[in-house]
PDB file of C-alpha atoms in Angstrom:
ATOM      1  CA  MET A   1       5.411 -11.799  20.754  1.00 80.00           C
ATOM      2  CA  PRO A   2       8.750 -10.616  20.310  1.00 81.00           C
ATOM      3  CA  ARG A   3      10.442  -7.861  22.756  1.00 84.00           C
ATOM      4  CA  LEU A   4      12.295  -5.010  21.124  1.00 85.00           C
ATOM      5  CA  ALA A   5      13.923  -1.614  23.129  1.00 84.00           C
ATOM      6  CA  GLY A   6      11.864  -2.661  25.872  1.00 86.00           C
ATOM      7  CA  VAL A   7       8.443  -2.829  23.940  1.00 85.00           C
ATOM      8  CA  ASP A   8       6.454  -6.024  22.865  1.00 87.00           C
ATOM      9  CA  VAL A   9       5.659  -5.814  19.558  1.00 87.00           C
ATOM     10  CA  PRO A  10       2.378  -7.531  18.199  1.00 89.00           C
ATOM     11  CA  GLY A  11       3.720 -11.050  16.693  1.00 84.00           C
ATOM     12  CA  LYS A  12       0.623 -11.319  14.510  1.00 90.00           C
ATOM     13  CA  LYS A  13       1.283  -8.057  12.814  1.00 91.00           C
ATOM     14  CA  ARG A  14       3.846  -7.844   9.533  1.00 92.00           C
ATOM     15  CA  VAL A  15       7.198  -6.664  10.708  1.00 92.00           C
ATOM     16  CA  VAL A  16       7.315  -3.377   9.402  1.00 93.00           C
ATOM     17  CA  ILE A  17       4.034  -2.330  11.004  1.00 93.00           C
ATOM     18  CA  ALA A  18       5.103  -3.806  14.168  1.00 92.00           C
ATOM     19  CA  LEU A  19       8.071  -1.958  14.453  1.00 92.00           C
ATOM     20  CA  THR A  20       5.995   1.133  14.508  1.00 92.00           C
ATOM     21  CA  TYR A  21       4.619   0.815  17.916  1.00 92.00           C
ATOM     22  CA  ILE A  22       8.116   1.535  19.213  1.00 92.00           C
ATOM     23  CA  TYR A  23       7.985   5.353  20.367  1.00 93.00           C
ATOM     24  CA  GLY A  24      10.415   7.104  18.199  1.00 92.00           C
ATOM     25  CA  ILE A  25       9.973   4.929  15.202  1.00 93.00           C
ATOM     26  CA  GLY A  26       7.707   5.427  12.218  1.00 93.00           C
ATOM     27  CA  LEU A  27       6.891   3.816   9.021  1.00 94.00           C
ATOM     28  CA  THR A  28      10.066   5.298   6.960  1.00 95.00           C
ATOM     29  CA  THR A  29      12.381   4.386   9.912  1.00 94.00           C
ATOM     30  CA  SER A  30      10.898   0.955   9.973  1.00 94.00           C
ATOM     31  CA  ARG A  31      11.514   0.486   6.278  1.00 94.00           C
ATOM     32  CA  LYS A  32      14.973   1.676   6.581  1.00 94.00           C
ATOM     33  CA  ILE A  33      15.588  -0.775   9.783  1.00 93.00           C
ATOM     34  CA  LEU A  34      14.544  -3.836   7.352  1.00 93.00           C
ATOM     35  CA  SER A  35      16.467  -3.348   4.316  1.00 93.00           C
ATOM     36  CA  VAL A  36      19.839  -2.769   6.363  1.00 93.00           C
ATOM     37  CA  ALA A  37      18.574  -6.134   8.080  1.00 91.00           C
ATOM     38  CA  ASP A  38      18.323  -7.432   5.210  1.00 91.00           C
ATOM     39  CA  ILE A  39      14.453  -8.498   6.185  1.00 90.00           C
ATOM     40  CA  GLY A  40      11.829  -8.558   3.954  1.00 89.00           C
ATOM     41  CA  GLU A  41       8.499  -6.406   4.922  1.00 88.00           C
ATOM     42  CA  SER A  42       5.829  -8.629   4.817  1.00 89.00           C
ATOM     43  CA  VAL A  43       7.038 -11.433   7.052  1.00 91.00           C
ATOM     44  CA  ARG A  44       5.099 -11.744  10.440  1.00 92.00           C
ATOM     45  CA  ALA A  45       6.919 -10.522  13.532  1.00 89.00           C
ATOM     46  CA  ASP A  46       6.220 -13.941  15.561  1.00 89.00           C
ATOM     47  CA  ASP A  47       7.811 -15.498  12.041  1.00 89.00           C
ATOM     48  CA  LEU A  48      11.499 -13.810  12.877  1.00 88.00           C
ATOM     49  CA  THR A  49      14.311 -15.913  14.041  1.00 90.00           C
ATOM     50  CA  ASP A  50      16.184 -14.665  16.852  1.00 91.00           C
ATOM     51  CA  GLU A  51      19.423 -13.809  14.633  1.00 93.00           C
ATOM     52  CA  GLN A  52      17.011 -11.227  12.716  1.00 91.00           C
ATOM     53  CA  LEU A  53      15.724 -10.205  16.159  1.00 91.00           C
ATOM     54  CA  ALA A  54      19.214  -9.721  17.096  1.00 92.00           C
ATOM     55  CA  LYS A  55      20.265  -8.034  14.002  1.00 93.00           C
ATOM     56  CA  ILE A  56      17.251  -5.466  14.304  1.00 92.00           C
ATOM     57  CA  ARG A  57      17.926  -4.607  18.191  1.00 92.00           C
ATOM     58  CA  SER A  58      21.573  -3.911  16.983  1.00 93.00           C
ATOM     59  CA  ILE A  59      20.730  -1.631  14.574  1.00 93.00           C
ATOM     60  CA  ILE A  60      17.924   0.237  16.616  1.00 91.00           C
ATOM     61  CA  GLU A  61      20.534   0.805  19.420  1.00 91.00           C
ATOM     62  CA  ALA A  62      23.263   1.741  17.444  1.00 92.00           C
ATOM     63  CA  GLU A  63      21.470   4.224  15.086  1.00 90.00           C
ATOM     64  CA  PHE A  64      18.357   5.486  16.802  1.00 91.00           C
ATOM     65  CA  LYS A  65      17.153   7.114  19.844  1.00 91.00           C
ATOM     66  CA  VAL A  66      13.936   5.105  21.055  1.00 89.00           C
ATOM     67  CA  GLU A  67      11.484   5.193  23.844  1.00 88.00           C
ATOM     68  CA  GLY A  68      12.631   6.256  27.290  1.00 88.00           C
ATOM     69  CA  ASP A  69      16.034   8.419  26.237  1.00 91.00           C
ATOM     70  CA  LEU A  70      13.865   9.857  23.310  1.00 93.00           C
ATOM     71  CA  ARG A  71      11.132  10.824  25.620  1.00 94.00           C
ATOM     72  CA  ARG A  72      13.432  12.289  28.062  1.00 95.00           C
ATOM     73  CA  GLU A  73      15.029  14.306  25.720  1.00 95.00           C
ATOM     74  CA  VAL A  74      11.615  15.782  23.955  1.00 95.00           C
ATOM     75  CA  GLN A  75      10.337  16.639  27.505  1.00 96.00           C
ATOM     76  CA  GLY A  76      14.097  18.399  28.294  1.00 96.00           C
ATOM     77  CA  ASN A  77      13.455  20.494  25.192  1.00 95.00           C
ATOM     78  CA  ILE A  78       9.958  21.646  26.488  1.00 95.00           C
ATOM     79  CA  LYS A  79      10.918  22.470  30.008  1.00 96.00           C
ATOM     80  CA  ARG A  80      13.770  24.414  28.604  1.00 96.00           C
ATOM     81  CA  LEU A  81      11.395  26.643  26.324  1.00 95.00           C
ATOM     82  CA  LYS A  82       9.056  27.100  29.360  1.00 95.00           C
ATOM     83  CA  ASP A  83      12.261  27.996  31.680  1.00 96.00           C
ATOM     84  CA  LEU A  84      13.517  30.301  29.044  1.00 95.00           C
ATOM     85  CA  GLY A  85      10.019  32.231  28.825  1.00 93.00           C
ATOM     86  CA  ALA A  86      10.059  31.367  25.397  1.00 94.00           C
ATOM     87  CA  TYR A  87       6.822  31.955  23.123  1.00 95.00           C
ATOM     88  CA  ARG A  88       6.592  28.496  22.484  1.00 94.00           C
ATOM     89  CA  GLY A  89       7.319  27.664  26.277  1.00 95.00           C
ATOM     90  CA  GLN A  90       4.076  29.670  27.448  1.00 95.00           C
ATOM     91  CA  ARG A  91       1.826  28.433  24.652  1.00 94.00           C
ATOM     92  CA  HIS A  92       3.096  24.908  26.166  1.00 94.00           C
ATOM     93  CA  ILE A  93       2.295  26.061  29.844  1.00 94.00           C
ATOM     94  CA  ARG A  94      -0.848  27.380  28.914  1.00 92.00           C
ATOM     95  CA  ARG A  95      -1.990  23.982  26.797  1.00 92.00           C
ATOM     96  CA  LEU A  96      -2.563  25.561  23.535  1.00 92.00           C
ATOM     97  CA  PRO A  97      -0.951  24.610  19.915  1.00 93.00           C
ATOM     98  CA  CYS A  98       2.641  25.968  19.604  1.00 91.00           C
ATOM     99  CA  ARG A  99       3.305  25.308  16.048  1.00 91.00           C
ATOM    100  CA  GLY A 100       1.411  28.157  14.376  1.00 89.00           C
ATOM    101  CA  GLN A 101      -2.319  26.725  14.200  1.00 90.00           C
ATOM    102  CA  ARG A 102      -5.333  28.977  13.844  1.00 91.00           C
ATOM    103  CA  THR A 103      -7.062  29.009  17.596  1.00 90.00           C
ATOM    104  CA  HIS A 104      -9.841  31.835  16.830  1.00 90.00           C
ATOM    105  CA  THR A 105     -11.845  29.027  15.588  1.00 88.00           C
ATOM    106  CA  ASN A 106     -11.093  25.113  15.994  1.00 88.00           C
ATOM    107  CA  ALA A 107      -8.317  23.918  18.555  1.00 88.00           C
ATOM    108  CA  ARG A 108     -10.921  22.229  20.502  1.00 89.00           C
ATOM    109  CA  THR A 109      -8.711  19.897  21.834  1.00 88.00           C
ATOM    110  CA  ALA A 110      -6.255  21.711  23.361  1.00 89.00           C
ATOM    111  CA  LYS A 111      -8.719  24.656  24.647  1.00 87.00           C
ATOM    112  CA  GLY A 112     -11.537  22.368  26.229  1.00 87.00           C
ATOM    113  CA  LYS A 113     -15.079  22.413  25.835  1.00 88.00           C
ATOM    114  CA  LYS A 114     -16.816  25.776  24.323  1.00 86.00           C
ATOM    115  CA  ARG A 115     -17.608  28.055  27.312  1.00 84.00           C
ATOM    116  CA  ILE A 116     -21.215  29.251  26.502  1.00 83.00           C
ATOM    117  CA  ALA A 117     -21.775  33.170  27.425  1.00 77.00           C
ATOM    118  CA  VAL A 118     -25.031  33.612  29.051  1.00 78.00           C
ATOM    119  CA  ALA A 119     -26.662  36.664  27.349  1.00 75.00           C
ATOM    120  CA  GLY A 120     -28.244  39.532  29.293  1.00 74.00           C
ATOM    121  CA  LYS A 121     -26.935  38.780  32.679  1.00 70.00           C
ATOM    122  CA  LYS A 122     -25.221  41.712  34.639  1.00 71.00           C
ATOM    123  CA  GLN A 123     -23.760  42.083  37.689  1.00 70.00           C
ATOM    124  CA  ALA A 124     -25.749  43.373  40.745  1.00 68.00           C
ATOM    125  CA  THR A 125     -24.975  46.882  41.532  1.00 71.00           C
ATOM    126  CA  VAL A 126     -25.381  48.170  44.977  1.00 70.00           C
ATOM    127  CA  SER A 127     -27.639  50.885  45.055  1.00 66.00           C
ATOM    128  CA  LYS A 128     -28.205  53.610  47.991  1.00 65.00           C
TER     129      LYS A 128
END
């Protein structure tokens, strides 16, 4: 099980898929890394040589922000929006979608379980 960017990537999977287990690297980025490193996509992660792993490591460190640094940057951006009081920051505070999605219907994952209103129930009034 090779270790890249502080993550144990699964050894049994093809290296193009195994690289996507690193936060900040998707399929397209993984393919770019492998083409620069001149490694075939069909090779299993366990079958990589030490030289190939070193080449992949150096490419990732030089060109991409991944894992902790990327997470820190994203959280900092969200915190900045919250502190500014921007609309997107307010949506983050309320844990609602902040990219323009519809919330009148749908958005159940963000809004939580549907609350059912009880029909016909009124507040008790004090009578004299």
